Coordinates of C-alpha atoms and ligand atoms in Angstrom, one line a residue:
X25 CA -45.7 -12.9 41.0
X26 CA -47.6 -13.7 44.4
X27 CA -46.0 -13.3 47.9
X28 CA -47.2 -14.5 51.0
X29 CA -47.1 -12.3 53.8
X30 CA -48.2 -11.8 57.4
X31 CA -51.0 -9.8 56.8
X32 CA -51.9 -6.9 59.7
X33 CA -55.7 -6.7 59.3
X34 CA -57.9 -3.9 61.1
X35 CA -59.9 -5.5 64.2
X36 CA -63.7 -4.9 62.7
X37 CA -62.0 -6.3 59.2
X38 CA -59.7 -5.4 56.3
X39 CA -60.6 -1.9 54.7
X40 CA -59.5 -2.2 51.2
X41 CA -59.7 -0.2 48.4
X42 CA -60.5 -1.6 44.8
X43 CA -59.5 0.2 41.5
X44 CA -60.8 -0.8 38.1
X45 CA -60.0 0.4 34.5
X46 CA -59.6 -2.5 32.3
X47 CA -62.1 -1.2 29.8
X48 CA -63.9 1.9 29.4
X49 CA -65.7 2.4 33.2
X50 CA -63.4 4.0 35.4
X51 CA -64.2 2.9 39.1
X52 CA -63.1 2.8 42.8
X53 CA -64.5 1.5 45.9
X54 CA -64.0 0.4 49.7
X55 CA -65.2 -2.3 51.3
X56 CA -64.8 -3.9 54.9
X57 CA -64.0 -7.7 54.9
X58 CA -64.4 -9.8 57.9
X59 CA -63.4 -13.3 57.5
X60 CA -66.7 -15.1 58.7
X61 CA -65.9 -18.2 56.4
X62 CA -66.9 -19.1 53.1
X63 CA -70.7 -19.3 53.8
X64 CA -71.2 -15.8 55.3
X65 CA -71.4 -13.1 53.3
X66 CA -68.4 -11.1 54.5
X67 CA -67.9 -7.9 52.5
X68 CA -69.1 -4.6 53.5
X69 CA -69.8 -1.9 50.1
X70 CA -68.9 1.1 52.3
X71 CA -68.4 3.2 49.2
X72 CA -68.2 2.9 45.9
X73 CA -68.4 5.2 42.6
X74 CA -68.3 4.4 38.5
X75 CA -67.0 6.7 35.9
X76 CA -68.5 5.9 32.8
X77 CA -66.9 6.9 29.1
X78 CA -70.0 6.4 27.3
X79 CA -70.5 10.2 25.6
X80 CA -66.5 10.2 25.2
X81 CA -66.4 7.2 22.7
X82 CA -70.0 7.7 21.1
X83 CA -68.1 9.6 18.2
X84 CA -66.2 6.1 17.1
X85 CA -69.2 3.8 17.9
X86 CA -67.2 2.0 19.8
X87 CA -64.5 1.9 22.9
X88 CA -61.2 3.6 21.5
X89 CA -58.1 2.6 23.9
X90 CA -56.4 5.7 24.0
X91 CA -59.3 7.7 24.8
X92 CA -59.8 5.4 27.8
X93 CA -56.8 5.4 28.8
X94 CA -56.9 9.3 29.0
X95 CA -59.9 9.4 30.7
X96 CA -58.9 6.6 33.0
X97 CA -55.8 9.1 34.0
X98 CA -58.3 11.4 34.4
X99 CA -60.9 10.3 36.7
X100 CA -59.1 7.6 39.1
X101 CA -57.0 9.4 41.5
X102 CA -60.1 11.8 42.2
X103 CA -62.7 9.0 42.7
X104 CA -60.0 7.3 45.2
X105 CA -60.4 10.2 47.0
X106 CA -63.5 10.2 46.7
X107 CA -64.3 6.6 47.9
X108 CA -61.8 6.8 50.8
X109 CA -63.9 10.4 52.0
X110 CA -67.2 9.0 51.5
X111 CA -66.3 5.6 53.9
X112 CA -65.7 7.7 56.8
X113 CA -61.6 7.2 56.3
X114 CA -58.6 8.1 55.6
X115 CA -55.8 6.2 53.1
X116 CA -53.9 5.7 55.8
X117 CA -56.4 3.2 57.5
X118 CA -56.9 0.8 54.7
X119 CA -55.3 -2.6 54.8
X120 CA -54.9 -2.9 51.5
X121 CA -55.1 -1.7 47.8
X122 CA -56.6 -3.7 45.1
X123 CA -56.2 -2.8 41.4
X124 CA -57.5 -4.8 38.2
X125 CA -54.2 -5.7 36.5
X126 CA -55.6 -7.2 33.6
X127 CA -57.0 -9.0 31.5
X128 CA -58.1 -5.3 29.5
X129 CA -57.1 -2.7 27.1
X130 CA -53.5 -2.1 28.3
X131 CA -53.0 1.3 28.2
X132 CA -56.6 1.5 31.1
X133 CA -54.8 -1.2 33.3
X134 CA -51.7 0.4 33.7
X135 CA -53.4 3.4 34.8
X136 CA -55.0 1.3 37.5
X137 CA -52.1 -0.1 38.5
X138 CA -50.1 3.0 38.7
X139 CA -52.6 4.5 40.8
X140 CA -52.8 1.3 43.4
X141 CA -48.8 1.0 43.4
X142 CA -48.8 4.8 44.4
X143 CA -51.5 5.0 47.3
X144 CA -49.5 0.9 48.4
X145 CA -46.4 2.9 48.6
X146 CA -47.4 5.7 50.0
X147 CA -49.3 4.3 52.9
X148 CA -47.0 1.2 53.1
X149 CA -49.9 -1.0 52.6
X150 CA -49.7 -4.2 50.8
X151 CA -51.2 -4.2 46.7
X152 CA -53.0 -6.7 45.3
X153 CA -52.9 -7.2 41.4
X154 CA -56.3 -8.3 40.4
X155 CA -57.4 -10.5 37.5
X156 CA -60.2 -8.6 35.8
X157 CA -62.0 -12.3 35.6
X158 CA -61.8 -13.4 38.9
X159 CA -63.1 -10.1 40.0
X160 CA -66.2 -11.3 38.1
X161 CA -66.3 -14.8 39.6
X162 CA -66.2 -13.6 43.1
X163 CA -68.8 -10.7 42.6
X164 CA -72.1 -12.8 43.3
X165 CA -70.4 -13.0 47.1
X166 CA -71.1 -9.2 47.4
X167 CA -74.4 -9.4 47.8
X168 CA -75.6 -13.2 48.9
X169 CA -74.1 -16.0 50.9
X170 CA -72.5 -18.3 47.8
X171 CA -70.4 -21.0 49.0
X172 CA -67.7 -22.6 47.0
X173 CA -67.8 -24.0 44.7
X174 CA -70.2 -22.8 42.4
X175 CA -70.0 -23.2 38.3
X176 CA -70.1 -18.9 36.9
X177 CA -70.6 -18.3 33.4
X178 CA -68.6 -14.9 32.9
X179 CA -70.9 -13.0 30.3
X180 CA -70.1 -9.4 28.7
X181 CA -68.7 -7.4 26.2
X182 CA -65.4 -9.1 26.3
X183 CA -65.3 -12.7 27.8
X184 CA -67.7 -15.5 27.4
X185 CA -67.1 -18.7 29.9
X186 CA -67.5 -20.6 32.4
X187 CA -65.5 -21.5 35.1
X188 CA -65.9 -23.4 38.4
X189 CA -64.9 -21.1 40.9
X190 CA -63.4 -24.0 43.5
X191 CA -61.8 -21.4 46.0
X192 CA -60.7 -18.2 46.2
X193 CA -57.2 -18.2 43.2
X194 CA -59.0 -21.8 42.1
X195 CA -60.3 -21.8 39.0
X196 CA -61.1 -24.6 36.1
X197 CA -62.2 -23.0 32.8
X198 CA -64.3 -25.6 31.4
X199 CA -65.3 -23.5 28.1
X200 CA -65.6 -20.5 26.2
X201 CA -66.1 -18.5 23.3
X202 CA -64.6 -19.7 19.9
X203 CA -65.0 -16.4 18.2
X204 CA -66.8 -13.1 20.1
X205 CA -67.6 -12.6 23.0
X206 CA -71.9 -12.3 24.3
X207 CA -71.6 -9.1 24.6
X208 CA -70.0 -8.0 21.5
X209 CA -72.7 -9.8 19.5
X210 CA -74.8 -7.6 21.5
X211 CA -72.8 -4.4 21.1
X212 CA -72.1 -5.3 16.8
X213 CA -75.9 -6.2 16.4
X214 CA -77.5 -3.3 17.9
X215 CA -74.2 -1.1 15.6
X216 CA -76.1 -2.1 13.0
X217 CA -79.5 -1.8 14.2
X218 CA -78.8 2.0 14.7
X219 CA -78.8 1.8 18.0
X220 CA -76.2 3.7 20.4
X221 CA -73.5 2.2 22.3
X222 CA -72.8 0.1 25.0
X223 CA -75.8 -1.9 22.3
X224 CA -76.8 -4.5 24.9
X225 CA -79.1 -2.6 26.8
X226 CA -80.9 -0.7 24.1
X227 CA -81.1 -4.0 22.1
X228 CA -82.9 -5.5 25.1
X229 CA -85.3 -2.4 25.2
X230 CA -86.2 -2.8 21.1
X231 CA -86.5 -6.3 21.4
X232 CA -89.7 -5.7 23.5
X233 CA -90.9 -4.4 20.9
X234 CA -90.7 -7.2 18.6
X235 CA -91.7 -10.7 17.9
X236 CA -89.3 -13.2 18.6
X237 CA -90.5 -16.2 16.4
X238 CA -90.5 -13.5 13.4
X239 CA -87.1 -14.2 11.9
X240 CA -85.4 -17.5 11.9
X241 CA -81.7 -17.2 13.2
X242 CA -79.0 -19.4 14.1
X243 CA -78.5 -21.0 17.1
X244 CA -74.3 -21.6 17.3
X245 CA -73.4 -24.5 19.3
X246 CA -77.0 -25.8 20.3
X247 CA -76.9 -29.4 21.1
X248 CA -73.4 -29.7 20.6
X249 CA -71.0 -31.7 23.2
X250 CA -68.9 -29.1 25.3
X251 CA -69.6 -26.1 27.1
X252 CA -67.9 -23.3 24.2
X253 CA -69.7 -20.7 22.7
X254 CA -69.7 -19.4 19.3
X255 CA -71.4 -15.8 18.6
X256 CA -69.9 -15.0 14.9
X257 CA -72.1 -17.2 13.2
X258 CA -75.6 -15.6 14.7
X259 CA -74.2 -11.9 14.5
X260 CA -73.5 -12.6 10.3
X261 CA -76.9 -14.2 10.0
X262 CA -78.7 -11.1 11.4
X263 CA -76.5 -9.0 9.1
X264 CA -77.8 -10.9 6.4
X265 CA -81.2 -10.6 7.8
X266 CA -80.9 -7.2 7.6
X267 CA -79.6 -6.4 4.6
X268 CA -82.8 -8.5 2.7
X269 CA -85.3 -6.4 4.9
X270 CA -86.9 -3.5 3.9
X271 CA -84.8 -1.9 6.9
X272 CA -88.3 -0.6 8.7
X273 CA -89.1 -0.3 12.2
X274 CA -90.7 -3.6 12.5
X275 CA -87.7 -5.3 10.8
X276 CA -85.8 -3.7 13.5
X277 CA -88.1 -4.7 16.8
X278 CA -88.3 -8.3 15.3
X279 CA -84.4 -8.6 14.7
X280 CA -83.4 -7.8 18.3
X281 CA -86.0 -10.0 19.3
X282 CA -85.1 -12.7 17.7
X283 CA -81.3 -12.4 17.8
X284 CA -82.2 -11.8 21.5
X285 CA -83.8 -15.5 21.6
X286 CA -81.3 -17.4 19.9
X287 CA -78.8 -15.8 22.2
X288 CA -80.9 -16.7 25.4
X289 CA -81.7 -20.0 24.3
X290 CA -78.1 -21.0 23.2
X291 CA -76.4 -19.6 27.1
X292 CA -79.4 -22.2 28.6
X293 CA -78.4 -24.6 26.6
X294 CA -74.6 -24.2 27.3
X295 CA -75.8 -23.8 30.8
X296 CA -77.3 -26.9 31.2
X297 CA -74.1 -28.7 29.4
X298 CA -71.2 -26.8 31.9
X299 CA -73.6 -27.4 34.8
X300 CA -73.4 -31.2 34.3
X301 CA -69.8 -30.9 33.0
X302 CA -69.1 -29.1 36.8
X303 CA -71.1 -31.6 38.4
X304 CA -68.8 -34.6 37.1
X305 CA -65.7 -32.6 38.8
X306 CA -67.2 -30.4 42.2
X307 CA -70.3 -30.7 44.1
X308 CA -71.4 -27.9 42.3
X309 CA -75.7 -26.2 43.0
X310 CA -75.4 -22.7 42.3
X311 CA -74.6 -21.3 39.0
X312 CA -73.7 -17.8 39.2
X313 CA -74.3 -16.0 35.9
X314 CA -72.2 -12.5 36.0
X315 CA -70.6 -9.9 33.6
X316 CA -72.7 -6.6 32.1
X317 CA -74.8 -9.5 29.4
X318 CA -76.4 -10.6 32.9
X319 CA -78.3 -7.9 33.0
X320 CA -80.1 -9.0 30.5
X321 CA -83.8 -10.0 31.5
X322 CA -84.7 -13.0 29.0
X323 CA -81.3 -14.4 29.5
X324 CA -81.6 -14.5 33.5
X325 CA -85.0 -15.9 33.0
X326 CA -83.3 -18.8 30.7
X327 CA -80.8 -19.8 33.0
X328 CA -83.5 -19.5 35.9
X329 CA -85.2 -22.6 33.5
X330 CA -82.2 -24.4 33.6
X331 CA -81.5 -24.0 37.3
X332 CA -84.7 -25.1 38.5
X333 CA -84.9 -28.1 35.6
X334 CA -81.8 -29.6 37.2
X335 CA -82.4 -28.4 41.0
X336 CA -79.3 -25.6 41.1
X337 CA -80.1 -22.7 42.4
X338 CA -79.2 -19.1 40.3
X339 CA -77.5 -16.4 41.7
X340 CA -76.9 -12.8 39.3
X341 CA -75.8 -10.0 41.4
X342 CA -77.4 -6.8 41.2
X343 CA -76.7 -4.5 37.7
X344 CA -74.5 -2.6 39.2
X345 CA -71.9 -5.3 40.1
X346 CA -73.0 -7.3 37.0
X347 CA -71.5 -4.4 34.6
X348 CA -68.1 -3.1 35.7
X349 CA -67.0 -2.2 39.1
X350 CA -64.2 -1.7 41.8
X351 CA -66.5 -3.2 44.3
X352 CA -65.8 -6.7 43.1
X353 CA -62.2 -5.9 42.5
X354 CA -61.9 -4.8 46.5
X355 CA -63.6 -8.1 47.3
X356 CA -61.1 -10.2 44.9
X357 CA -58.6 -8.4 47.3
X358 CA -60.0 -8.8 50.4
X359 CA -60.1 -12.3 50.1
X360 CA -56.9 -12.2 48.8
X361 CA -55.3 -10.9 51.8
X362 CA -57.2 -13.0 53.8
X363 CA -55.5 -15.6 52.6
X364 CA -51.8 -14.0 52.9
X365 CA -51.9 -13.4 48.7
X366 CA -50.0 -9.9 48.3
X367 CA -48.6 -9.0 45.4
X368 CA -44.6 -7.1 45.2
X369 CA -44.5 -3.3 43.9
X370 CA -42.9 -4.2 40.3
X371 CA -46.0 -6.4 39.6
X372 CA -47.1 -6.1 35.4
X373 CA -50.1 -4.7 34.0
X374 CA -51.1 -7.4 31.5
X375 CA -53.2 -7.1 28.6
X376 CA -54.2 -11.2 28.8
X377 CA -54.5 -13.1 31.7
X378 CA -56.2 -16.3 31.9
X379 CA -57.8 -17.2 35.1
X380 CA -57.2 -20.9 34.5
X381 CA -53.7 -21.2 33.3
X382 CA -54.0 -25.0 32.2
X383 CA -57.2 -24.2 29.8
X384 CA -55.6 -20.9 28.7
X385 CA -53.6 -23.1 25.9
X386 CA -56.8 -25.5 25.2
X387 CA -59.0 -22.7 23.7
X388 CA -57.8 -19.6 21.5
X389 CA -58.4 -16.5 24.0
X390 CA -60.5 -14.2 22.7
X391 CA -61.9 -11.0 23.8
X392 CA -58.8 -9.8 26.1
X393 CA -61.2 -7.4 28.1
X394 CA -62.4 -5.9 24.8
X395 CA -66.0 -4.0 25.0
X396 CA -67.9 -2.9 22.2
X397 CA -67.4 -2.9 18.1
X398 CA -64.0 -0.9 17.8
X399 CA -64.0 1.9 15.9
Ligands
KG4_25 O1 -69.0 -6.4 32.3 P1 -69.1 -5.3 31.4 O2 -69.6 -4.0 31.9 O3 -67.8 -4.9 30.7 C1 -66.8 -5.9 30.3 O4 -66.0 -6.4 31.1 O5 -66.9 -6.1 29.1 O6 -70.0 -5.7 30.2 C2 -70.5 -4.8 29.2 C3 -71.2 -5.6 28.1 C4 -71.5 -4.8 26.9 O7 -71.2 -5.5 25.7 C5 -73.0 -4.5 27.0 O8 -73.6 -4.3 25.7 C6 -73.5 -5.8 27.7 O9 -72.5 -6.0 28.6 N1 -74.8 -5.6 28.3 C7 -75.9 -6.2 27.9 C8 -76.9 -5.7 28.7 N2 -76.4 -4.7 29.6 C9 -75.0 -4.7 29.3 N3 -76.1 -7.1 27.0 C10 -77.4 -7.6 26.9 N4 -78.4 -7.1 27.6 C11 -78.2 -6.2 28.5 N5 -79.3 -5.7 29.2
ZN26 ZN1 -65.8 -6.9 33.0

């Protein structure tokens, strides 16, 4: 569905605007791009703004599609206008418009899309359909210098893998999760902890409470040849876990903290495989850990080990381009445009979308842009 086209770009750099609804955080942003080359960090955040769903899907525990997609419907057209006033501009000046066209919960994505097909039409500015995913991968180039190519293990509530990011529309999967994804263990763990959603956070916040070593849980995957994940496993053994306790306060501390190691120690592990797995195929030295489970302070610090063991360097974005944003989004664009890669008016919202076709068949795809336990 990609065009080529001779691409008009705004002498101090593309202005493009980035729309995301793929899940349950409604966004939009604008950001400058100046093509300086892949070692320069060329993206300007000129504005940006994230709606958030949280109170609207507390009710269910967990992310309900048509709510979002409401809410989505809601929200975008406003912060669009929002993003475009706070950046000093008007629609008329951007370059381009980017919006997430999947992988996500459909209904979301086509709002998105909607909304970027309208403002490309009316301003007779190219769109850009942007995968969800590569969104992701490209995010750590917001804020730092990364040069390609670089190894990023994608991390949160709906994807778990890693994938050399070779250049910009190059990408090798070389694994992922079997079952769910990092941050839905997260998310189903803290459920049944008691603890509110998106469970990730407020997991990591208990488990600094607790004691690590106290209970023995499963460590999925550890050791073993490959670079997939498995999370269903570890999730049922803290359910067990549970369920013997004596469902006290302690119990709880000591369960995050513990499901909180295995998790940690498990992604190093992993890490250190794909880095070496990359390695055999890219001159890779950065591993770029990204996604909202990157937020997470004793997983960082376990791929920090691995880094330094086997002399790569780690890059994780700040949190507020870790969880979901249109700032990444607008970057995917930006440098798609650079590159000539538009995308024609009738292009498809798509609930999955692999960002590496030729693994998409190799490993069952799970976690379509899913967040949270459903209700
Ligand atoms: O990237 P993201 O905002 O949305 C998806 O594309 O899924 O990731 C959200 C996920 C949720 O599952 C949330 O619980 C998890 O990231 N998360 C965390 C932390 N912060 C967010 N997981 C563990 N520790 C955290 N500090
Ligand atoms: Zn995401």
């Amino acid at each position: 569905m990609q065009s080529s086209s001779d691409v008009t770009q705004h002498p101090a750099g593309a202005l493009v605007l980035g729309l995301e609804s793929s899940c349950d955080d409604t966004a939009a942003a604008v950001v400058r791009h100046t093509a300086q080359g892949e070692d320069a960090v060329a993206t300007l955040v000129l504005a940006e703004r994230v709606a958030r769903q949280d109170d609207a899907h507390a009710p269910y525990g967990g992310v309900v599609p048509e709510i979002a997609a409401r809410a989505h419907a809601e929200r975008l057209d406003d912060l669009a206008a929002e993003v475009i006033r706070a950046a000093g501009i008007t629609f008329f000046d951007l370059d381009a418009v980017a919006a997430t066209a999947g992988p996500g919960l459909i209904g979301g994505v086509m709002v998105g899309v909607s909304v970027g097909k309208a403002v490309a039409l009316a301003t007779d500015t190219p769109l850009i359909a942007v995968n969800h995913l590569e969104g992701h991968a490209l995010s750590p180039r917001l804020s730092e210098a990364v040069a390609f190519p670089y190894l990023a293990l994608i991390v949160s509530g709906g994807h778990s893998q890693f994938i050399i990011v070779e250049a910009v529309g190059r990408y090798r999967r070389l694994g992922s999760t079997i079952d769910d994804a990092a941050g839905e263990a997260f998310d189903k763990t803290a459920k049944l902890l008691g603890l509110p959603q998106p469970g990730g956070p407020a997991l990591e916040r208990l488990a600094a409470e607790g004691d690590a070593q106290a209970i023995r849980l499963p460590r999925p995957f550890l050791g073993r040849d490959g670079c997939d994940f498995s999370f269903a496993g570890l999730k049922t053994a803290a359910l067990r876990a549970w369920e013997a306790g004596d469902g006290g306060d302690r119990l709880r501390a000591n369960l995050a903290a513990s499901f909180q190691a295995a998790v940690a120690e498990v992604m190093a592990d992993r890490a250190a495989r794909a880095l070496t797995a990359a390695r055999a195929i890219a001159p890779v030295d950065t591993l770029a850990v990204v996604g909202g489970v990157a937020a997470n302070a004793a997983i960082r610090a376990a791929l920090t080990g691995v880094a330094e063991r086997v002399g790569a360097r780690l890059v994780a974005p700040p949190l507020k381009w870790c969880t979901d944003n249109a700032a990444m989004i607008a970057l995917a664009g930006a440098e798609r445009l650079a590159l000539g890669l538009t995308d024609p008016l009738d292009a498809p919202a798509r609930a999955r979308w692999p960002l590496d076709p030729a693994a998409a068949s190799a490993a069952p795809a799970s976690g379509g842009g899913r967040k949270g336990p459903r209700a």
